[in-house]
XYZ file of C-alpha atoms in Angstrom:
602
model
C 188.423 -23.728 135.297
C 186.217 -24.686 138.259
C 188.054 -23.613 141.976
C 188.799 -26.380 144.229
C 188.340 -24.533 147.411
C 184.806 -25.770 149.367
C 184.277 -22.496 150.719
C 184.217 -20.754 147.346
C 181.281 -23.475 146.043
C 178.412 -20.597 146.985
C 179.474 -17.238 146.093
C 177.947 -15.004 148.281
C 175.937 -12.316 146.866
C 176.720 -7.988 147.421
C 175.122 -6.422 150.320
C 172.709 -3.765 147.867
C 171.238 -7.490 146.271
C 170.480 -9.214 149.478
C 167.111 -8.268 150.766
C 165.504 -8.611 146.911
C 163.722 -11.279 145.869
C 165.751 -12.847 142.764
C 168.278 -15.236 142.009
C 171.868 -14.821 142.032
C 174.066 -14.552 138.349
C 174.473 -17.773 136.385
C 177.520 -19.655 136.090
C 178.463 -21.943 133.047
C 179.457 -25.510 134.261
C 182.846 -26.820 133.877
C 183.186 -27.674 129.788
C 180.781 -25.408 128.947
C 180.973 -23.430 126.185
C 177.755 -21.454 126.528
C 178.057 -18.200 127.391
C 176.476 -17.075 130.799
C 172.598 -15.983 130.761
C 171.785 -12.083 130.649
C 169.157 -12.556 133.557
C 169.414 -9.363 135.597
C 171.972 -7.466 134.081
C 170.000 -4.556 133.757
C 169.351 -5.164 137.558
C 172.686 -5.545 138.861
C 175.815 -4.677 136.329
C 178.115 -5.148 139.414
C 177.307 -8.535 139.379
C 179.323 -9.604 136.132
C 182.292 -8.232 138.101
C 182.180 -11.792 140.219
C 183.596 -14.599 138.886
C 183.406 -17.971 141.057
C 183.313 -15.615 144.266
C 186.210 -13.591 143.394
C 186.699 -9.802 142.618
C 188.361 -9.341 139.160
C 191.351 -7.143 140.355
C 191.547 -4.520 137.622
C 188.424 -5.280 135.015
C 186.819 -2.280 133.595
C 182.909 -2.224 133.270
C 181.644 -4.025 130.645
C 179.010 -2.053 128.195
C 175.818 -3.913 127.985
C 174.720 -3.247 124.708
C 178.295 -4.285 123.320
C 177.894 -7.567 125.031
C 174.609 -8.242 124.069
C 175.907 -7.330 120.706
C 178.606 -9.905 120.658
C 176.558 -12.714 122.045
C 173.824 -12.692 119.137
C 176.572 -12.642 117.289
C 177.542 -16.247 119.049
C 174.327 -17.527 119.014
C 174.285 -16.834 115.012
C 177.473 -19.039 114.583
C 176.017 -21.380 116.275
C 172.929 -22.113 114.811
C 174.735 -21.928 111.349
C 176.809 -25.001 112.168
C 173.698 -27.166 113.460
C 172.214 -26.338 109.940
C 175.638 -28.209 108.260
C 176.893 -30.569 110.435
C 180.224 -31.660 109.197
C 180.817 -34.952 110.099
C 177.204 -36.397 109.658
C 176.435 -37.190 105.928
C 173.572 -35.693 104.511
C 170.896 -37.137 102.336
C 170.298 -35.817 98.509
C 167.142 -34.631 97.369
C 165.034 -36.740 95.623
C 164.688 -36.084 91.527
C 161.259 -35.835 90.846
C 160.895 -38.040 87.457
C 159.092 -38.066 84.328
C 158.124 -39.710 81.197
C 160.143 -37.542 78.603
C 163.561 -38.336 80.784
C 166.899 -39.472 78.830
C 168.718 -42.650 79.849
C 171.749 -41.871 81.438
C 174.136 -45.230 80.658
C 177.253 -43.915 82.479
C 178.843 -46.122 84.698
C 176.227 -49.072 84.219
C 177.679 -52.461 83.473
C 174.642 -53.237 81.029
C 175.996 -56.900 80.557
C 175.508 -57.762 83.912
C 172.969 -56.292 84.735
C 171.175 -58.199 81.659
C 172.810 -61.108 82.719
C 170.790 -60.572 86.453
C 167.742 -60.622 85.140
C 167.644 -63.892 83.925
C 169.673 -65.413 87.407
C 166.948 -66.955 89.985
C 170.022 -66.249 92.737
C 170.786 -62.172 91.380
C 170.321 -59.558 94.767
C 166.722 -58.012 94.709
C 163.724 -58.592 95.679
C 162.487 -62.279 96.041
C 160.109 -63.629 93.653
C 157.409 -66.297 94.472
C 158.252 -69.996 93.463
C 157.266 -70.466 90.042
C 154.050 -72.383 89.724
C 152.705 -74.637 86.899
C 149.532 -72.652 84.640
C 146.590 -74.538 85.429
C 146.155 -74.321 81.512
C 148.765 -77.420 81.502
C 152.506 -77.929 79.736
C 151.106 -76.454 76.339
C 150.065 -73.336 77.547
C 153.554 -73.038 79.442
C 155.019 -73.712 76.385
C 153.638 -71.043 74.591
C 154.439 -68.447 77.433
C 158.447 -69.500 77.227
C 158.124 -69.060 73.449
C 156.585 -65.547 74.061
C 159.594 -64.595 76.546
C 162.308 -66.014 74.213
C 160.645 -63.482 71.638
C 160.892 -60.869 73.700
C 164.392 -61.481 75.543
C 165.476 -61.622 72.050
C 164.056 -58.246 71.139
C 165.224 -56.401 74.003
C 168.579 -57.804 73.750
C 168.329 -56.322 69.652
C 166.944 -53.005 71.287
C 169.667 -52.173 74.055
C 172.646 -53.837 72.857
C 171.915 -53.455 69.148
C 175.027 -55.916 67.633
C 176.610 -56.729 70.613
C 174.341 -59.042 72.441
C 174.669 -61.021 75.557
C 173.282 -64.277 75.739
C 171.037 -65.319 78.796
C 172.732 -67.388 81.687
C 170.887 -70.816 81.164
C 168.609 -71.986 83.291
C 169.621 -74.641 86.295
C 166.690 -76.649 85.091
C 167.569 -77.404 81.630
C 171.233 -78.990 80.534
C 170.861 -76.963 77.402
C 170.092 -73.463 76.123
C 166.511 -72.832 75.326
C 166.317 -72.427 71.540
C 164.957 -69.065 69.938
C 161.770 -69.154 68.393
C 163.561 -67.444 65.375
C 166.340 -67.717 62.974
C 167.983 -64.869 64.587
C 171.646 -64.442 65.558
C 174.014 -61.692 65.698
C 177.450 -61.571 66.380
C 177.530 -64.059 69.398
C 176.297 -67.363 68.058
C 177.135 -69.187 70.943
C 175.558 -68.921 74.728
C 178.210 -69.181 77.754
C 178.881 -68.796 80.958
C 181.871 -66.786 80.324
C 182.315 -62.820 80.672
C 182.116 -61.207 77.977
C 185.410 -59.827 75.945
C 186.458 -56.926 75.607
C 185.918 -56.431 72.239
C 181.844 -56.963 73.239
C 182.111 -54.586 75.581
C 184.411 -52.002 73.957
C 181.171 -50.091 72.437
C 179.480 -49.761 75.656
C 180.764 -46.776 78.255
C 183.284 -48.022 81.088
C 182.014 -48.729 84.533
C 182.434 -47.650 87.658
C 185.971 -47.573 88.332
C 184.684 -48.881 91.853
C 183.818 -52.258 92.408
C 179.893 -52.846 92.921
C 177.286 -55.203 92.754
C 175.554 -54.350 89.488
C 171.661 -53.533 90.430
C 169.114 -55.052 88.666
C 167.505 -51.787 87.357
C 168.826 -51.554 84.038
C 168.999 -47.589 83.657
C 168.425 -44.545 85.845
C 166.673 -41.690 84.711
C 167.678 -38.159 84.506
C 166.126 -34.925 83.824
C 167.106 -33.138 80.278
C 167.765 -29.911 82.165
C 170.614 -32.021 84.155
C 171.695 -33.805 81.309
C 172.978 -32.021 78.659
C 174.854 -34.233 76.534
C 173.912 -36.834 73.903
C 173.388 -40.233 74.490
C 176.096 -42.533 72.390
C 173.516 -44.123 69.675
C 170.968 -41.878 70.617
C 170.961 -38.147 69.753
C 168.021 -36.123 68.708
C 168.680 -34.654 65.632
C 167.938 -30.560 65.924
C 167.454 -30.836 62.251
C 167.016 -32.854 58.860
C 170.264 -34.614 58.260
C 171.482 -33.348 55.054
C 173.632 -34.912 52.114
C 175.594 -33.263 49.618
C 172.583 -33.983 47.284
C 170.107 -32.118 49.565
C 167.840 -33.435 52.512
C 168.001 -37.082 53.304
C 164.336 -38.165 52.044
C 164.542 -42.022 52.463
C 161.981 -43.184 53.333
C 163.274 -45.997 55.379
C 165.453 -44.151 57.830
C 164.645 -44.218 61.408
C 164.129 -40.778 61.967
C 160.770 -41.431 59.998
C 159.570 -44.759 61.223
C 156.651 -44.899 63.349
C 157.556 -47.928 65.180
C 158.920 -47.497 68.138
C 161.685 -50.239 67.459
C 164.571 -50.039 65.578
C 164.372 -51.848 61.721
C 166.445 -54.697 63.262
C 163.956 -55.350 65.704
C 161.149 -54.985 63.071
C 162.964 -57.959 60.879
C 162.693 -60.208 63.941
C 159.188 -59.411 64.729
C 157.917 -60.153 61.144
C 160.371 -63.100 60.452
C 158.187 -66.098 59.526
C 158.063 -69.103 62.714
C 156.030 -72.175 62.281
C 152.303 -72.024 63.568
C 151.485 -74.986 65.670
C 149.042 -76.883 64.379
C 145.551 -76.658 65.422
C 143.545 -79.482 67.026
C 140.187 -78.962 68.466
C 139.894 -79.036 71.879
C 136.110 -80.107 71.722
C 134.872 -84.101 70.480
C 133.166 -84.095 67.520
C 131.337 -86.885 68.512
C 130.140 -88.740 71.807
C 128.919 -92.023 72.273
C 126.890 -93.261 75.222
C 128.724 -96.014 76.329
C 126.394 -97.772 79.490
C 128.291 -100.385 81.477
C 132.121 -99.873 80.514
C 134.047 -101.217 83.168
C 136.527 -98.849 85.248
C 139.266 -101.094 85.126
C 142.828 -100.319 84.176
C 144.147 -103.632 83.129
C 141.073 -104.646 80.624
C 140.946 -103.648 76.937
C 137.943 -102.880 75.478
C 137.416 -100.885 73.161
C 139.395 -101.219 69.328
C 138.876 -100.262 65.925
C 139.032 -102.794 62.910
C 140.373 -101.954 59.331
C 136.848 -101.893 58.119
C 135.965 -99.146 59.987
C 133.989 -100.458 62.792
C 134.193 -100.044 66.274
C 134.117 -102.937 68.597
C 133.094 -102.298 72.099
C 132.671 -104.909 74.872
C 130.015 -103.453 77.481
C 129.388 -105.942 80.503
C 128.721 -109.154 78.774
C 127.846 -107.668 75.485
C 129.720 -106.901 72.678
C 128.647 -103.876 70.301
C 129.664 -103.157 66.661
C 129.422 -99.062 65.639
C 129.804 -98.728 61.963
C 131.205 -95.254 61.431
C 130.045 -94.990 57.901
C 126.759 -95.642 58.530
C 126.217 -94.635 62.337
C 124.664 -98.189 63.031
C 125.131 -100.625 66.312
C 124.732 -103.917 66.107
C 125.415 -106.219 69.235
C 127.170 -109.088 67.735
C 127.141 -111.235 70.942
C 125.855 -111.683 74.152
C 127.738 -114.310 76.998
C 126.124 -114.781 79.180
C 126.629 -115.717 82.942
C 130.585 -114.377 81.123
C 132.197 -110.791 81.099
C 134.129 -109.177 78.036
C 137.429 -108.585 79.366
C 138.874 -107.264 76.000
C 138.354 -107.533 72.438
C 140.763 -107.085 69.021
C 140.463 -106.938 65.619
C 142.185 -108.910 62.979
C 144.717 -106.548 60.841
C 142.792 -106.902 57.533
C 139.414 -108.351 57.474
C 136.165 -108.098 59.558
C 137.192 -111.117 62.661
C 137.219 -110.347 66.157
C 139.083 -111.911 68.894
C 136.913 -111.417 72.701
C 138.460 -112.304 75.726
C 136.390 -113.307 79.056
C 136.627 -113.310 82.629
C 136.604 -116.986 82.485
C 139.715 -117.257 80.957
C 138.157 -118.382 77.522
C 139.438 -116.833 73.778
C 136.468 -115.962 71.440
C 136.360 -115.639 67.633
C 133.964 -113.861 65.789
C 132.980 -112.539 61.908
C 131.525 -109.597 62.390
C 130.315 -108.992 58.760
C 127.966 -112.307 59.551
C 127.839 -111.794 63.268
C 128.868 -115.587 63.422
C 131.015 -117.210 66.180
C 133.797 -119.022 64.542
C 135.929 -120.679 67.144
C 136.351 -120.837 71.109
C 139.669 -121.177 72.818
C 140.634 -122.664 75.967
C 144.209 -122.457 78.166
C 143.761 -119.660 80.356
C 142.632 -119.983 83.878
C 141.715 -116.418 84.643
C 140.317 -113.567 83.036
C 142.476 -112.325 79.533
C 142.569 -109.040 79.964
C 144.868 -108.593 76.295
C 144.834 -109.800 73.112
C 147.027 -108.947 69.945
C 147.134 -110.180 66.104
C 150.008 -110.555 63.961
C 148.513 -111.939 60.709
C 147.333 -115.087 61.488
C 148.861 -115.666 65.241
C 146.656 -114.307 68.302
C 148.598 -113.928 71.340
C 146.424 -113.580 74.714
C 147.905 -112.459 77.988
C 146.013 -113.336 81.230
C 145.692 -112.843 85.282
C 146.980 -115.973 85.490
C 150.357 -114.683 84.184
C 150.600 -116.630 80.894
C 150.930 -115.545 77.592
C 149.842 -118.169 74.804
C 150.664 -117.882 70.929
C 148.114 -119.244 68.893
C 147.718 -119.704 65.441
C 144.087 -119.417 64.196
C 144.618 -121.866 60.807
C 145.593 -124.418 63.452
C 142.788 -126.627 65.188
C 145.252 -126.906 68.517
C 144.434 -124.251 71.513
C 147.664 -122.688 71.253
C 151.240 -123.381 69.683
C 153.567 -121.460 72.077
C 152.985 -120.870 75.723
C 155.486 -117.566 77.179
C 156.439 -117.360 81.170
C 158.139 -114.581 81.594
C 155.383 -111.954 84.173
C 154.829 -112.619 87.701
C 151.722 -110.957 88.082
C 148.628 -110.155 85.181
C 149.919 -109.660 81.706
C 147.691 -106.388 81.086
C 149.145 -105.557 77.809
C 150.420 -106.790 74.659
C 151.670 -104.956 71.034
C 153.183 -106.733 68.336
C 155.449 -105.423 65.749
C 154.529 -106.670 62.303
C 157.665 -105.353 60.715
C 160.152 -106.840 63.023
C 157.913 -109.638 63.977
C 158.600 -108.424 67.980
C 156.122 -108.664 70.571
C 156.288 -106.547 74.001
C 154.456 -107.537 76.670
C 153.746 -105.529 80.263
C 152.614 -106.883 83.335
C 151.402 -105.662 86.790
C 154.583 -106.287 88.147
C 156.075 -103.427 86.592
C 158.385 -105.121 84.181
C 158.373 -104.676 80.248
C 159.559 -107.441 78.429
C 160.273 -107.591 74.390
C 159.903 -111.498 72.833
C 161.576 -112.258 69.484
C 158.746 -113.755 67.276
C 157.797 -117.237 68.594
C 160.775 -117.795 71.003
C 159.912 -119.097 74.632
C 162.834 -116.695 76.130
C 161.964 -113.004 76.186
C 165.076 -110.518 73.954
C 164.948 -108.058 76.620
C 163.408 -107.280 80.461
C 162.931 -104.197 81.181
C 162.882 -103.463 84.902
C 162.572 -99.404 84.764
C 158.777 -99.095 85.193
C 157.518 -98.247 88.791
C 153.684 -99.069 88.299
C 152.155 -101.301 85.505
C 152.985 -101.245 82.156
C 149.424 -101.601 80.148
C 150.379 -98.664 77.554
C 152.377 -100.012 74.756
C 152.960 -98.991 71.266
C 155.121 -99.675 68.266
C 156.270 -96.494 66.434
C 155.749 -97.207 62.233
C 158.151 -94.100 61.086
C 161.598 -95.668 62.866
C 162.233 -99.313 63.107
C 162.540 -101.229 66.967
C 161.421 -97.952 68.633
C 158.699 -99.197 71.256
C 157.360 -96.800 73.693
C 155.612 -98.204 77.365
C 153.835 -96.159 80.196
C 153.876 -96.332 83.893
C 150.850 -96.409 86.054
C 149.819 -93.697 88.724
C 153.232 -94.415 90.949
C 155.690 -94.568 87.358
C 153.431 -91.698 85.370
C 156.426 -91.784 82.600
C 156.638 -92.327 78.749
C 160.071 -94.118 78.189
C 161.375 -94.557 74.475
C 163.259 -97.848 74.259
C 165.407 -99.103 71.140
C 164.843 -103.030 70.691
C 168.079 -103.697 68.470
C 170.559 -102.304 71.585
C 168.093 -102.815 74.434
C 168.849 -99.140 75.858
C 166.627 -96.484 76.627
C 166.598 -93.638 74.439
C 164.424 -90.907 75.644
C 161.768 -90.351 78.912
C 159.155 -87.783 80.248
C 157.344 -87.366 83.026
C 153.251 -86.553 82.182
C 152.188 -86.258 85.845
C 149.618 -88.542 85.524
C 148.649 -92.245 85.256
C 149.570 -93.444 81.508
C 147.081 -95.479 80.646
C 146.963 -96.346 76.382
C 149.811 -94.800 73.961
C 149.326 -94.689 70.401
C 151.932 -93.570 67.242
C 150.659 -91.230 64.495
C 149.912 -93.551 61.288
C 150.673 -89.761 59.369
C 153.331 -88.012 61.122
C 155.936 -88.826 64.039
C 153.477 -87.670 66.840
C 151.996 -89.905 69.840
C 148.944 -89.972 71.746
C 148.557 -91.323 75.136
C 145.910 -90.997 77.591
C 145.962 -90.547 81.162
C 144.116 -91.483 84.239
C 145.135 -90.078 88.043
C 144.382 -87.489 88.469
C 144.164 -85.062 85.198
C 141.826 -87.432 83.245
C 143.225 -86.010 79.544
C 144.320 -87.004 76.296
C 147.772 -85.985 75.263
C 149.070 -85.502 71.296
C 152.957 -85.241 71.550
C 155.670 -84.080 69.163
C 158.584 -86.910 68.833
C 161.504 -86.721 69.433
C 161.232 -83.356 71.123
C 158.291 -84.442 73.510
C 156.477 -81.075 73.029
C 153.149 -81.137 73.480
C 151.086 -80.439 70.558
C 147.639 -80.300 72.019
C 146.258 -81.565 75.151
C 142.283 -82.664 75.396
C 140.051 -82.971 78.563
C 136.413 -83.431 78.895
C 136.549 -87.067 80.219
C 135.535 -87.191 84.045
C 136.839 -90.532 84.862
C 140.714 -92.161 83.905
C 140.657 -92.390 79.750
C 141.063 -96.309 79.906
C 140.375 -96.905 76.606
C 142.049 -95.961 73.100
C 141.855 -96.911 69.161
C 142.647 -95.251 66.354
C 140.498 -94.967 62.684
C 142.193 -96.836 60.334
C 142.720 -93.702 58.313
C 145.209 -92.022 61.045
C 143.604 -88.528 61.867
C 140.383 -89.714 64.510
C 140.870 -91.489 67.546
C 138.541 -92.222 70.120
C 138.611 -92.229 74.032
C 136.552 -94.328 76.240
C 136.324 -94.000 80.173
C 134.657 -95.009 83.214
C 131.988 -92.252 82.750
C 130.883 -93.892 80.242
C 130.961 -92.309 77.565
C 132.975 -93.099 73.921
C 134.377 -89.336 72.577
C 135.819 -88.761 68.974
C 138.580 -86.389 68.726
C 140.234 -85.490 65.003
C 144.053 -85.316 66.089
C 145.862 -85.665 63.244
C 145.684 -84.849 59.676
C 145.694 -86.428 56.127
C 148.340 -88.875 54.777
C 149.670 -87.271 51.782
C 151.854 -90.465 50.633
C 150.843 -93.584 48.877
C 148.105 -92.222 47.290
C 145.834 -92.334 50.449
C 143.881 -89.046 49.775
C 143.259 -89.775 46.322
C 139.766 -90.570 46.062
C 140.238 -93.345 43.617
C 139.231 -96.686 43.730
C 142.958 -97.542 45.175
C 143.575 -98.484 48.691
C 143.919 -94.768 48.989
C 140.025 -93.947 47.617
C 138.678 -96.849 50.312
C 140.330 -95.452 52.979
C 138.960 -91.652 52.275
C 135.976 -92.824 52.424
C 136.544 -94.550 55.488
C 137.312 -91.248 56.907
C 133.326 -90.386 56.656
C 132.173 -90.365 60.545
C 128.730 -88.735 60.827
């Protein structure tokens, strides 16, 4: 211990060591523990006879060499425990890894760490926010069924029959359906964690709680790793039978694949191929002068196979068989504001912009009758045998019957803005009617008071369409603030299904030849849809229009339609295929044999 005594502070040093020219011995400070320096003890020996100032009474002299001996010693110990500290934990070497490593399973909690990788909120690294493929909803579609597929198979691969089901996504209220026929023991998908009969073939965890990482496995060299992997050993020879070698040829220890035959089944299980629809028209039209204007309807195709097209104040005939245009009228100082063919026969009804109700025969490009009762432009028109209904800017809608020499037999007030478009139903004898101000209404055959209003529309309601495969189901799109297909069911008055397309919906039309829809769109991805009902999948989805697809009509055979837009421009698309009921297809001289031939578009 240090002396208190101020005098003693500065030992002084022996008479012999005055006069030189060095330093005085070294003293450890108080709490020290290093031992004193061996600076000029060769000089002076006496000097380690002074402690603090004071004489040890009694010390022998202390042998140099044996000192120096015993303090390498010290400094030895010393450096040995700054190598291993005790209390400071140390870090492992890293394992230098390679391709021909073994799994090592023990203590992973495989299910939930399978269970992680499909949770958006599971610890890790963040992903980006998912964005939509510029390739649209059918290309996404395809990449989910690709992922099922292969969730499925790795699921087959790790867990072989004990398989845990993917946590659903927050997005969807249900599970997303496999793209196969495949199911193992666990038919069902919840939330639940698994029992322990599911788990009983897989090793125990860690007897400490953790959270489970999402790397799957960790790798570990063979020469560390001695033992066999449960479900996994290597085989140091050819397993052997009481009847010799085993030589079939289907075991696993001779397939090539590098998945089990489980796994092989799933891959080479038969799926349905989505049908193919060319992306390209097969045929354009120039189209000079057709309007860019949502709420007109111009362009339809009659059950004789002609197009009718109104272009300014002209309106064109295309036969399809033949290729040939005829202009079958010309008004005037008037503008065609939309145009409709009878169901069966070769008349045309042409709406103006002066309110007035045209009615042509086309097969002797003769005017047949002029209608009054509208005082602005009728932008839609719609037959039901012999009654044509016209809707108009001036809000009206007016049932008239053609046999009749009066203007109209029932006038409708139901729309307090333009009546842009108008469907009937010629099995149920309905008529639905939408307007610009958003509202959908459904009349029962000639009655003054509509059946239903429907009020869920945000934007006009011109695209409206009448499904032939299920009775009362009428389907209506929303404008560029709506940009929804809803589903409605006329006998209850309820909706029954909606979807959001993104864009303007600007015509809908049902699938003569199987439950599938078309509807075009305007703001902003200009396309032409073909969609799977009741599932709402998309089953193709065509571009090459640069302005809003305003116009829509169908061949009367069910598999062409055709597109018109502000750019112009008429384009033929084959969407749909044959109709392989009621003979159509036939090539007789049925109904069936006049509409094949119909089909001819050169």
């Amino acid at each position: 211990m240090a002396n208190n005594n101020p005098s003693h502070n500065h030992p002084h040093l022996p008479s012999s060591a005055a006069g030189q020219d060095h330093q005085g011995p070294l003293i450890s400070p108080p709490g020290l523990n290093t031992p004193p320096s061996l600076l000029n003890s060769k000089h002076n020996p006496a000097s380690y006879k002074s402690m603090n100032g004071h004489e040890r009474q009694g010390s022998e002299t202390i042998d140099p060499e044996a000192l120096g001996k015993a303090l390498r010693d010290f400094e030895e110990a010393g450096r040995a425990r700054e190598r291993t500290p005790g209390a400071s934990p140390s870090r492992k070497r890293q394992r230098v890894y390679g391709d021909r490593f073994i799994p090592n399973r023990e203590g992973q909690d495989l299910q939930a760490s399978f269970s992680l990788l499909h949770d958006d909120n599971a610890p890790g690294t963040p992903s980006k926010s998912k964005r939509r493929p510029a390739h649209g909803e059918l290309h996404f579609q395809k990449i989910e069924e690709a992922n099922r597929t292969f969730s499925s198979l790795l699921r087959s691969e790790l867990f072989e029959t004990s398989i845990p089901q993917p946590t659903p996504s927050a997005h969807s209220s249900e599970p997303a359906p496999s793209p196969y026929n495949f199911s193992l023991n666990d038919s069902t998908q919840s939330r639940t964690p698994p029992s322990n009969a599911a788990s009983s073939s897989l090793p125990p965890a860690s007897i400490t709680p953790s959270t489970p990482h999402k790397n799957l496995f960790t790798y570990m060299s063979p020469r560390h790793h001695h033992t066999h992997i449960s479900g996994h050993p290597t085989p140091s020879r050819t397993p052997q039978t009481r009847h010799g070698p085993n030589l079939n040829a289907r075991s696993e220890l001779y397939s090539l694949s590098p998945v089990k035959a489980e796994s092989q089944r799933l891959l080479l299980s038969p799926r349905k191929q989505p049908r193919a629809v060319s992306k390209v028209p097969f045929k354009v039209l120039d189209a000079p002068d057709l309007a860019d204007d949502f709420y007109l309807n111009l362009v339809d195709w009659g059950s004789s196979n002609i197009l009718g097209v109104g272009l300014g104040s002209c309106v064109y005939t295309w036969n399809s068989s033949s290729g040939k245009v005829v202009q079958l009228c010309d008004l005037g100082d008037d503008q065609v504001t939309s145009v409709s063919w009878i169901q069966r026969g070769s008349h045309i009804a042409i709406g103006t912009n002066k309110g007035l109700v045209h009615i042509w025969d086309a097969q002797h490009e003769k005017r047949m009758r002029s209608m009054t009762g509208h005082s602005a432009r009728v932008g839609a028109l719609a037959w039901n045998d012999h009654i044509l209904t016209s809707g108009s800017r001036d809000r009206l809608i007016y049932h008239r019957d053609v046999r009749s020499p009066t203007q109209h037999i029932r006038k409708l007030v139901g729309h307090k803005q333009e009546v842009c478009g108008l469907r009937w139903n010629p099995a149920d004898g309905q008529l639905a009617s939408g307007g610009n101000d958003n509202k959908l209404l459904v009349w029962d055959r000639l009655l003054e008071t509509p059946l239903w209003k429907f009020s869920d529309h945000t934007a006009a309601v011109k695209a409206i369409a009448w499904s032939p495969h299920q009775a009362k189901l009428l389907a209506s799109g929303g404008g560029t603030a709506d940009r929804r297909i809803k589903f409605w069911n006329t006998s209850t008055g309820s909706m029954v299904n909606e979807i959001d397309t993104g864009s303007q919906v600007c015509n809908l039309a049902w699938s003569k030849n199987s439950n599938e829809i078309v509807s075009t769109h305007g703001y902003s991805q200009h396309q032409i849809v073909v969609w799977k009902y009741p599932s709402m999948a998309q089953v193709a989805s065509l571009t090459g229009h640069t302005y809003r697809v305003l116009y829509l009509a169908m061949s009367p055979d069910g598999q062409t339609v055709v597109t018109g837009a502000g750019d112009e421009t008429l384009r033929f698309w084959k969407c749909f295929g044959k109709r392989e009921r009621d003979g159509i297809g036939a090539g007789d001289g049925t109904v069936g044999g006049k509409m094949e031939r119909w089909n001819v578009i050169r």
